PDB file of C-alpha atoms and ligand atoms in Angstrom:
ATOM      1  CA  UNK Z 393       3.159 -15.666   9.445  1.00 50.00           C
ATOM      2  CA  UNK Z 394       4.369 -16.775   6.034  1.00 58.00           C
ATOM      3  CA  UNK Z 395       1.525 -15.368   4.003  1.00 90.00           C
ATOM      4  CA  UNK Z 396       2.490 -13.219   1.035  1.00 97.00           C
ATOM      5  CA  UNK Z 397       0.095 -10.799  -0.605  1.00 98.00           C
ATOM      6  CA  UNK Z 398       0.342  -8.996  -3.948  1.00 98.00           C
ATOM      7  CA  UNK Z 399      -1.256  -5.576  -4.201  1.00 98.00           C
ATOM      8  CA  UNK Z 400      -1.539  -4.299  -7.780  1.00 98.00           C
ATOM      9  CA  UNK Z 401      -1.368  -0.504  -7.899  1.00 98.00           C
ATOM     10  CA  UNK Z 402      -4.230   0.614 -10.109  1.00 98.00           C
ATOM     11  CA  UNK Z 403      -2.303   3.797 -10.869  1.00 97.00           C
ATOM     12  CA  UNK Z 404      -0.938   1.897 -13.867  1.00 97.00           C
ATOM     13  CA  UNK Z 405      -4.277   0.346 -14.873  1.00 96.00           C
ATOM     14  CA  UNK Z 406      -6.451   1.444 -17.782  1.00 95.00           C
ATOM     15  CA  UNK Z 407      -8.825   3.926 -16.128  1.00 96.00           C
ATOM     16  CA  UNK Z 408     -11.261   3.746 -19.022  1.00 96.00           C
ATOM     17  CA  UNK Z 409     -12.164   0.234 -17.837  1.00 95.00           C
ATOM     18  CA  UNK Z 410     -11.095   0.239 -14.231  1.00 97.00           C
ATOM     19  CA  UNK Z 411     -13.683  -2.229 -12.918  1.00 97.00           C
ATOM     20  CA  UNK Z 412     -12.709  -4.828 -15.508  1.00 96.00           C
ATOM     21  CA  UNK Z 413      -9.009  -4.264 -14.823  1.00 96.00           C
ATOM     22  CA  UNK Z 414      -9.538  -4.898 -11.111  1.00 98.00           C
ATOM     23  CA  UNK Z 415     -11.574  -8.007 -11.732  1.00 97.00           C
ATOM     24  CA  UNK Z 416      -8.964  -9.382 -14.137  1.00 96.00           C
ATOM     25  CA  UNK Z 417      -5.931  -8.597 -11.999  1.00 97.00           C
ATOM     26  CA  UNK Z 418      -7.420 -10.033  -8.805  1.00 97.00           C
ATOM     27  CA  UNK Z 419      -8.661 -13.195 -10.474  1.00 96.00           C
ATOM     28  CA  UNK Z 420      -5.163 -13.629 -11.924  1.00 95.00           C
ATOM     29  CA  UNK Z 421      -3.975 -14.382  -8.399  1.00 95.00           C
ATOM     30  CA  UNK Z 422      -3.488 -11.063  -6.601  1.00 97.00           C
ATOM     31  CA  UNK Z 423      -5.021 -10.058  -3.293  1.00 97.00           C
ATOM     32  CA  UNK Z 424      -5.320  -6.343  -2.629  1.00 98.00           C
ATOM     33  CA  UNK Z 425      -6.279  -3.280  -4.658  1.00 98.00           C
ATOM     34  CA  UNK Z 426      -3.609  -0.644  -3.958  1.00 98.00           C
ATOM     35  CA  UNK Z 427      -5.232   2.756  -4.400  1.00 98.00           C
ATOM     36  CA  UNK Z 428      -2.821   5.713  -4.757  1.00 98.00           C
ATOM     37  CA  UNK Z 429      -4.218   9.094  -3.749  1.00 98.00           C
ATOM     38  CA  UNK Z 430      -2.063  12.089  -4.765  1.00 98.00           C
ATOM     39  CA  UNK Z 431      -2.966  15.717  -4.162  1.00 98.00           C
ATOM     40  CA  UNK Z 432      -0.474  17.783  -6.204  1.00 98.00           C
ATOM     41  CA  UNK Z 433       0.701  19.288  -2.914  1.00 98.00           C
ATOM     42  CA  UNK Z 434       2.275  16.597  -0.744  1.00 98.00           C
ATOM     43  CA  UNK Z 435       3.447  14.940  -3.979  1.00 98.00           C
ATOM     44  CA  UNK Z 436       3.767  16.461  -7.459  1.00 98.00           C
ATOM     45  CA  UNK Z 437       0.959  14.529  -9.108  1.00 98.00           C
ATOM     46  CA  UNK Z 438      -2.828  14.369  -8.981  1.00 98.00           C
ATOM     47  CA  UNK Z 439      -4.770  11.130  -9.100  1.00 98.00           C
ATOM     48  CA  UNK Z 440      -8.018   9.768  -7.710  1.00 98.00           C
ATOM     49  CA  UNK Z 441     -10.259  10.360  -4.717  1.00 98.00           C
ATOM     50  CA  UNK Z 442     -13.148   8.892  -2.709  1.00 98.00           C
ATOM     51  CA  UNK Z 443     -15.561   8.968  -5.671  1.00 98.00           C
ATOM     52  CA  UNK Z 444     -13.423   6.463  -7.548  1.00 98.00           C
ATOM     53  CA  UNK Z 445     -12.958   4.359  -4.413  1.00 98.00           C
ATOM     54  CA  UNK Z 446     -16.709   4.186  -4.030  1.00 98.00           C
ATOM     55  CA  UNK Z 447     -17.068   3.284  -7.710  1.00 98.00           C
ATOM     56  CA  UNK Z 448     -14.831   0.206  -7.401  1.00 98.00           C
ATOM     57  CA  UNK Z 449     -15.970  -1.072  -4.008  1.00 98.00           C
ATOM     58  CA  UNK Z 450     -18.590  -3.504  -5.348  1.00 98.00           C
ATOM     59  CA  UNK Z 451     -16.128  -5.015  -7.814  1.00 98.00           C
ATOM     60  CA  UNK Z 452     -13.456  -5.354  -5.133  1.00 98.00           C
ATOM     61  CA  UNK Z 453     -15.946  -7.019  -2.817  1.00 98.00           C
ATOM     62  CA  UNK Z 454     -17.157  -9.376  -5.529  1.00 98.00           C
ATOM     63  CA  UNK Z 455     -13.644 -10.674  -6.197  1.00 98.00           C
ATOM     64  CA  UNK Z 456     -12.726 -10.723  -2.506  1.00 98.00           C
ATOM     65  CA  UNK Z 457     -10.070  -7.992  -2.585  1.00 98.00           C
ATOM     66  CA  UNK Z 458      -9.317  -5.490   0.141  1.00 98.00           C
ATOM     67  CA  UNK Z 459      -8.978  -1.844  -0.885  1.00 98.00           C
ATOM     68  CA  UNK Z 460      -5.657  -0.441   0.382  1.00 99.00           C
ATOM     69  CA  UNK Z 461      -5.794   3.359   0.239  1.00 99.00           C
ATOM     70  CA  UNK Z 462      -2.347   4.981   0.188  1.00 99.00           C
ATOM     71  CA  UNK Z 463      -2.809   8.653   1.024  1.00 99.00           C
ATOM     72  CA  UNK Z 464      -0.158  10.965  -0.406  1.00 98.00           C
ATOM     73  CA  UNK Z 465      -2.142  13.910   0.788  1.00 98.00           C
ATOM     74  CA  UNK Z 466      -1.536  16.744   3.222  1.00 98.00           C
ATOM     75  CA  UNK Z 467      -3.321  17.291   5.540  1.00 97.00           C
ATOM     76  CA  UNK Z 468      -4.731  13.804   6.007  1.00 98.00           C
ATOM     77  CA  UNK Z 469      -7.423  14.108   8.681  1.00 98.00           C
ATOM     78  CA  UNK Z 470     -10.069  15.773   6.563  1.00 97.00           C
ATOM     79  CA  UNK Z 471     -10.007  13.107   3.860  1.00 98.00           C
ATOM     80  CA  UNK Z 472      -9.805   9.976   6.069  1.00 98.00           C
ATOM     81  CA  UNK Z 473     -13.573   9.797   6.838  1.00 98.00           C
ATOM     82  CA  UNK Z 474     -14.407  10.224   3.147  1.00 98.00           C
ATOM     83  CA  UNK Z 475     -12.352   7.158   2.237  1.00 98.00           C
ATOM     84  CA  UNK Z 476     -13.757   5.133   5.121  1.00 98.00           C
ATOM     85  CA  UNK Z 477     -17.241   5.910   3.809  1.00 98.00           C
ATOM     86  CA  UNK Z 478     -16.159   5.086   0.260  1.00 98.00           C
ATOM     87  CA  UNK Z 479     -15.239   1.504   1.175  1.00 98.00           C
ATOM     88  CA  UNK Z 480     -11.533   1.618   2.063  1.00 98.00           C
ATOM     89  CA  UNK Z 481     -10.412  -1.391   4.113  1.00 98.00           C
ATOM     90  CA  UNK Z 482      -6.898  -0.154   4.871  1.00 99.00           C
ATOM     91  CA  UNK Z 483      -5.871   3.504   5.054  1.00 99.00           C
ATOM     92  CA  UNK Z 484      -2.202   4.482   5.230  1.00 99.00           C
ATOM     93  CA  UNK Z 485      -0.671   7.947   5.379  1.00 99.00           C
ATOM     94  CA  UNK Z 486       2.771   9.561   5.595  1.00 98.00           C
ATOM     95  CA  UNK Z 487       3.698  10.743   9.113  1.00 98.00           C
ATOM     96  CA  UNK Z 488       5.071  14.017   7.704  1.00 97.00           C
ATOM     97  CA  UNK Z 489       1.618  14.763   6.306  1.00 98.00           C
ATOM     98  CA  UNK Z 490      -0.200  14.534   9.638  1.00 98.00           C
ATOM     99  CA  UNK Z 491      -0.090  17.168  12.374  1.00 96.00           C
ATOM    100  CA  UNK Z 492      -1.015  14.570  14.999  1.00 98.00           C
ATOM    101  CA  UNK Z 493       0.013  11.101  13.962  1.00 98.00           C
ATOM    102  CA  UNK Z 494      -1.492   9.266  16.915  1.00 98.00           C
ATOM    103  CA  UNK Z 495      -4.825  11.003  16.374  1.00 98.00           C
ATOM    104  CA  UNK Z 496      -4.904  10.248  12.642  1.00 98.00           C
ATOM    105  CA  UNK Z 497      -4.129   6.562  13.273  1.00 98.00           C
ATOM    106  CA  UNK Z 498      -6.867   6.381  15.895  1.00 98.00           C
ATOM    107  CA  UNK Z 499      -9.305   8.080  13.528  1.00 98.00           C
ATOM    108  CA  UNK Z 500      -8.710   5.438  10.856  1.00 98.00           C
ATOM    109  CA  UNK Z 501      -9.328   2.643  13.365  1.00 98.00           C
ATOM    110  CA  UNK Z 502     -12.409   4.321  14.836  1.00 98.00           C
ATOM    111  CA  UNK Z 503     -13.911   4.424  11.350  1.00 98.00           C
ATOM    112  CA  UNK Z 504     -13.505   0.655  11.080  1.00 98.00           C
ATOM    113  CA  UNK Z 505     -10.449   0.489   8.823  1.00 98.00           C
ATOM    114  CA  UNK Z 506      -6.979  -0.972   9.289  1.00 98.00           C
ATOM    115  CA  UNK Z 507      -4.413   1.762   9.802  1.00 98.00           C
ATOM    116  CA  UNK Z 508      -0.881   2.193   8.571  1.00 98.00           C
ATOM    117  CA  UNK Z 509       2.101   4.524   8.350  1.00 98.00           C
ATOM    118  CA  UNK Z 510       4.084   5.059   5.152  1.00 99.00           C
ATOM    119  CA  UNK Z 511       7.816   5.765   5.174  1.00 99.00           C
ATOM    120  CA  UNK Z 512       9.540   7.618   2.355  1.00 98.00           C
ATOM    121  CA  UNK Z 513      13.033   6.362   1.499  1.00 98.00           C
ATOM    122  CA  UNK Z 514      14.670   8.974   3.772  1.00 98.00           C
ATOM    123  CA  UNK Z 515      12.068   8.930   6.567  1.00 98.00           C
ATOM    124  CA  UNK Z 516      13.120   7.360   9.852  1.00 98.00           C
ATOM    125  CA  UNK Z 517      11.308   4.366  11.296  1.00 98.00           C
ATOM    126  CA  UNK Z 518      11.476   6.123  14.670  1.00 98.00           C
ATOM    127  CA  UNK Z 519       8.017   7.524  13.932  1.00 98.00           C
ATOM    128  CA  UNK Z 520       6.867   4.047  15.002  1.00 98.00           C
ATOM    129  CA  UNK Z 521       8.371   4.305  18.485  1.00 97.00           C
ATOM    130  CA  UNK Z 522       5.242   5.236  20.390  1.00 98.00           C
ATOM    131  CA  UNK Z 523       2.411   4.174  18.092  1.00 98.00           C
ATOM    132  CA  UNK Z 524       2.931   0.463  17.344  1.00 98.00           C
ATOM    133  CA  UNK Z 525      -0.317  -0.403  19.140  1.00 98.00           C
ATOM    134  CA  UNK Z 526      -2.254   1.724  16.663  1.00 98.00           C
ATOM    135  CA  UNK Z 527      -0.595   0.400  13.491  1.00 98.00           C
ATOM    136  CA  UNK Z 528      -1.844  -2.566  11.440  1.00 98.00           C
ATOM    137  CA  UNK Z 529       0.495  -2.107   8.485  1.00 98.00           C
ATOM    138  CA  UNK Z 530       3.881  -0.525   7.863  1.00 99.00           C
ATOM    139  CA  UNK Z 531       4.481   0.594   4.278  1.00 99.00           C
ATOM    140  CA  UNK Z 532       8.031   1.268   3.126  1.00 99.00           C
ATOM    141  CA  UNK Z 533       8.380   3.313  -0.033  1.00 99.00           C
ATOM    142  CA  UNK Z 534      11.126   1.950  -2.263  1.00 98.00           C
ATOM    143  CA  UNK Z 535      10.837   4.999  -4.551  1.00 98.00           C
ATOM    144  CA  UNK Z 536      10.047   8.616  -3.818  1.00 98.00           C
ATOM    145  CA  UNK Z 537       6.262   8.919  -3.962  1.00 98.00           C
ATOM    146  CA  UNK Z 538       4.481  10.583  -6.849  1.00 98.00           C
ATOM    147  CA  UNK Z 539       4.799   8.352  -9.886  1.00 97.00           C
ATOM    148  CA  UNK Z 540       4.616   4.771 -11.025  1.00 97.00           C
ATOM    149  CA  UNK Z 541       7.347   3.190 -13.096  1.00 97.00           C
ATOM    150  CA  UNK Z 542      10.381   4.289 -11.036  1.00 98.00           C
ATOM    151  CA  UNK Z 543      13.413   2.179 -10.129  1.00 98.00           C
ATOM    152  CA  UNK Z 544      13.556   0.287  -6.814  1.00 98.00           C
ATOM    153  CA  UNK Z 545      15.957   2.048  -4.383  1.00 98.00           C
ATOM    154  CA  UNK Z 546      18.247  -0.734  -3.057  1.00 98.00           C
ATOM    155  CA  UNK Z 547      18.737   0.852   0.422  1.00 98.00           C
ATOM    156  CA  UNK Z 548      15.143  -0.199   1.065  1.00 98.00           C
ATOM    157  CA  UNK Z 549      16.324  -3.783   1.628  1.00 98.00           C
ATOM    158  CA  UNK Z 550      18.239  -2.826   4.796  1.00 98.00           C
ATOM    159  CA  UNK Z 551      15.319  -0.742   5.995  1.00 98.00           C
ATOM    160  CA  UNK Z 552      12.943  -3.653   5.434  1.00 98.00           C
ATOM    161  CA  UNK Z 553      15.113  -5.787   7.713  1.00 98.00           C
ATOM    162  CA  UNK Z 554      14.912  -3.126  10.427  1.00 98.00           C
ATOM    163  CA  UNK Z 555      11.143  -2.881  10.070  1.00 98.00           C
ATOM    164  CA  UNK Z 556      10.836  -6.694  10.121  1.00 98.00           C
ATOM    165  CA  UNK Z 557      12.860  -6.810  13.358  1.00 98.00           C
ATOM    166  CA  UNK Z 558      10.524  -4.262  14.970  1.00 98.00           C
ATOM    167  CA  UNK Z 559       7.465  -6.204  13.830  1.00 98.00           C
ATOM    168  CA  UNK Z 560       8.825  -9.532  15.060  1.00 98.00           C
ATOM    169  CA  UNK Z 561       9.803  -8.064  18.440  1.00 98.00           C
ATOM    170  CA  UNK Z 562       6.351  -6.548  18.738  1.00 98.00           C
ATOM    171  CA  UNK Z 563       4.765  -9.892  17.832  1.00 98.00           C
ATOM    172  CA  UNK Z 564       6.795 -11.647  20.540  1.00 98.00           C
ATOM    173  CA  UNK Z 565       5.476  -9.173  23.064  1.00 98.00           C
ATOM    174  CA  UNK Z 566       1.837  -8.909  22.003  1.00 98.00           C
ATOM    175  CA  UNK Z 567       0.982 -11.782  19.654  1.00 98.00           C
ATOM    176  CA  UNK Z 568      -0.337  -9.260  17.154  1.00 98.00           C
ATOM    177  CA  UNK Z 569       0.909  -9.415  13.562  1.00 97.00           C
ATOM    178  CA  UNK Z 570       1.596  -6.166  11.680  1.00 98.00           C
ATOM    179  CA  UNK Z 571       1.826  -6.348   7.886  1.00 98.00           C
ATOM    180  CA  UNK Z 572       4.968  -5.085   6.123  1.00 98.00           C
ATOM    181  CA  UNK Z 573       4.275  -3.679   2.686  1.00 98.00           C
ATOM    182  CA  UNK Z 574       6.741  -2.377   0.101  1.00 98.00           C
ATOM    183  CA  UNK Z 575       5.829   0.045  -2.678  1.00 98.00           C
ATOM    184  CA  UNK Z 576       7.765   1.158  -5.739  1.00 98.00           C
ATOM    185  CA  UNK Z 577       9.758  -0.568  -8.458  1.00 98.00           C
ATOM    186  CA  UNK Z 578       8.758  -4.087  -7.399  1.00 98.00           C
ATOM    187  CA  UNK Z 579       8.834  -6.641 -10.214  1.00 97.00           C
ATOM    188  CA  UNK Z 580       9.174 -10.373 -10.875  1.00 96.00           C
ATOM    189  CA  UNK Z 581      12.979 -10.052 -10.927  1.00 97.00           C
ATOM    190  CA  UNK Z 582      13.479  -8.437  -7.496  1.00 98.00           C
ATOM    191  CA  UNK Z 583      10.460  -9.651  -5.521  1.00 98.00           C
ATOM    192  CA  UNK Z 584      12.198 -12.732  -4.047  1.00 97.00           C
ATOM    193  CA  UNK Z 585      15.031 -10.641  -2.620  1.00 98.00           C
ATOM    194  CA  UNK Z 586      12.512  -8.156  -1.225  1.00 98.00           C
ATOM    195  CA  UNK Z 587      10.628 -11.007   0.431  1.00 98.00           C
ATOM    196  CA  UNK Z 588      13.843 -12.292   1.991  1.00 98.00           C
ATOM    197  CA  UNK Z 589      14.409  -8.816   3.465  1.00 98.00           C
ATOM    198  CA  UNK Z 590      11.121  -9.186   5.324  1.00 98.00           C
ATOM    199  CA  UNK Z 591       8.237  -7.790   3.281  1.00 98.00           C
ATOM    200  CA  UNK Z 592       4.987  -9.776   3.178  1.00 98.00           C
ATOM    201  CA  UNK Z 593       2.854  -7.471   1.025  1.00 98.00           C
ATOM    202  CA  UNK Z 594       4.061  -6.285  -2.377  1.00 98.00           C
ATOM    203  CA  UNK Z 595       2.691  -3.353  -4.336  1.00 98.00           C
ATOM    204  CA  UNK Z 596       3.330  -3.559  -8.061  1.00 98.00           C
ATOM    205  CA  UNK Z 597       1.950  -1.159 -10.641  1.00 98.00           C
ATOM    206  CA  UNK Z 598       3.821  -0.952 -13.908  1.00 97.00           C
ATOM    207  CA  UNK Z 599       5.279  -4.468 -13.545  1.00 97.00           C
ATOM    208  CA  UNK Z 600       1.772  -5.934 -13.619  1.00 96.00           C
ATOM    209  CA  UNK Z 601      -0.310  -3.575 -15.735  1.00 95.00           C
ATOM    210  CA  UNK Z 602       2.513  -2.831 -18.173  1.00 91.00           C
ATOM    211  CA  UNK Z 603       3.240  -6.503 -18.669  1.00 78.00           C
ATOM    212  CA  UNK Z 604       3.001  -8.182 -22.073  1.00 65.00           C
ATOM    213  CA  UNK Z 605      -0.628  -8.732 -22.867  1.00 68.00           C
ATOM    214  CA  UNK Z 606      -2.031 -12.188 -23.531  1.00 68.00           C
ATOM    215  CA  UNK Z 607      -5.708 -12.417 -24.148  1.00 69.00           C
ATOM    216  CA  UNK Z 608      -8.680 -11.088 -22.229  1.00 75.00           C
ATOM    217  CA  UNK Z 609      -9.190 -11.848 -18.602  1.00 78.00           C
ATOM    218  CA  UNK Z 610      -6.085 -14.012 -18.368  1.00 84.00           C
ATOM    219  CA  UNK Z 611      -3.613 -11.403 -19.515  1.00 86.00           C
ATOM    220  CA  UNK Z 612      -2.098 -10.826 -16.053  1.00 92.00           C
ATOM    221  CA  UNK Z 613      -1.704 -14.521 -15.230  1.00 91.00           C
ATOM    222  CA  UNK Z 614       1.840 -14.826 -16.533  1.00 89.00           C
ATOM    223  CA  UNK Z 615       3.441 -11.935 -14.672  1.00 92.00           C
ATOM    224  CA  UNK Z 616       1.525 -12.624 -11.466  1.00 94.00           C
ATOM    225  CA  UNK Z 617       2.545 -16.278 -11.455  1.00 92.00           C
ATOM    226  CA  UNK Z 618       6.191 -15.210 -11.838  1.00 93.00           C
ATOM    227  CA  UNK Z 619       5.922 -13.140  -8.666  1.00 93.00           C
TER     228      UNK Z 619
HETATM  229  C1  DX5 J2124       4.149   5.749  -6.076  1.00 81.85           C
HETATM  230  C2  DX5 J2124       2.959   4.911  -5.693  1.00 81.85           C
HETATM  231  C3  DX5 J2124       3.075   3.500  -6.098  1.00 81.85           C
HETATM  232  C4  DX5 J2124       3.201   3.270  -7.579  1.00 81.85           C
HETATM  233  C5  DX5 J2124       3.976   2.016  -7.784  1.00 81.85           C
HETATM  234  O1  DX5 J2124       4.069   6.995  -5.436  1.00 81.85           O
HETATM  235  O2  DX5 J2124       2.759   4.950  -4.296  1.00 81.85           O
HETATM  236  O3  DX5 J2124       2.023   2.726  -5.551  1.00 81.85           O
HETATM  237  O4  DX5 J2124       1.982   3.169  -8.252  1.00 81.85           O
HETATM  238  O5  DX5 J2124       4.206   1.844  -9.125  1.00 81.85           O
HETATM  239  P1  DX5 J2124       5.368   0.905  -9.669  1.00 81.85           P
HETATM  240  O6  DX5 J2124       5.095  -0.480  -9.191  1.00 81.85           O
HETATM  241  O7  DX5 J2124       5.250   1.064 -11.142  1.00 81.85           O
HETATM  242  O8  DX5 J2124       6.669   1.441  -9.108  1.00 81.85           O
HETATM  243 ZN1   ZN J2125       1.327   3.491  -3.363  1.00 81.85          ZN
END
C-alpha cells in the first residue's frame, strides 16, 4: 500500500492551546496525533497522561485524526487500559518495558485499539519473531527516546529496510498490512529518503511545530506541504 501518513508529535506543540494546535496541524494536511507518554523512569523526561488524551479526543475526532499513543513507560500493562478508555486509537510500547510482550499486545487489541511495538535504535527487530500476528504497527525510533528536537540517526535507514522486508513477507503470507512508522529527527529535508527506506508513517515534532509561523490556522501549511 502506497499510503503515507504524517503524525505530528504534540510534544513540540504549545500546550497552553493544545486543542487549537491539533485542529490547525491536522487541517494543514496531517493525519495522526502522535502522543508521547514519558514517565521519568523508562526515559528521563516526564510528559502527559490519560487525562490529556481524554481532553483532546473530541478535537481529534472532529478533525478525523487517530490518536497514536507512544508509551515510554515501564511497566506498561497498568497504564494500557487507562489510555484505551481515554480515546487512544493506537497504543505502542517498547518491548524492553513489558514483562510479557505477547500479553501486553493482546491486551491492547482486546481493549479495541491497534497495537504496536517500538524499537530503540539499538533494539533488535527479533522481538517481532513470534508476535507478528498481534502487531498492527512497527515503530522504529530514529533517536533515543526522551526528547524532541534530536538529530536523525542514519543507521535507522538500514533498519527500516529490514523492517519493510519483514512486513512485505508477512503481507505475502497473510494479506494483512502492518504500518511502519519512524520517530525522531524527521523533517522536510530527509523525509523522502526515509520513505524510500520503507516507512509509511512519519512522526515529526519540532520540524512541524517549530516551523516558521505564517498566520493563524494556516501556519503549518507550508512545512506540511513540503513533506
Ligand atoms: C522522542 C519522541 C518523539 C519526539 C519527536 O522520544 O518519541 O515523538 O517528539 O520529536 P522530533 O520530531 O522533534 O524529533
Ligand atoms: Zn514518539
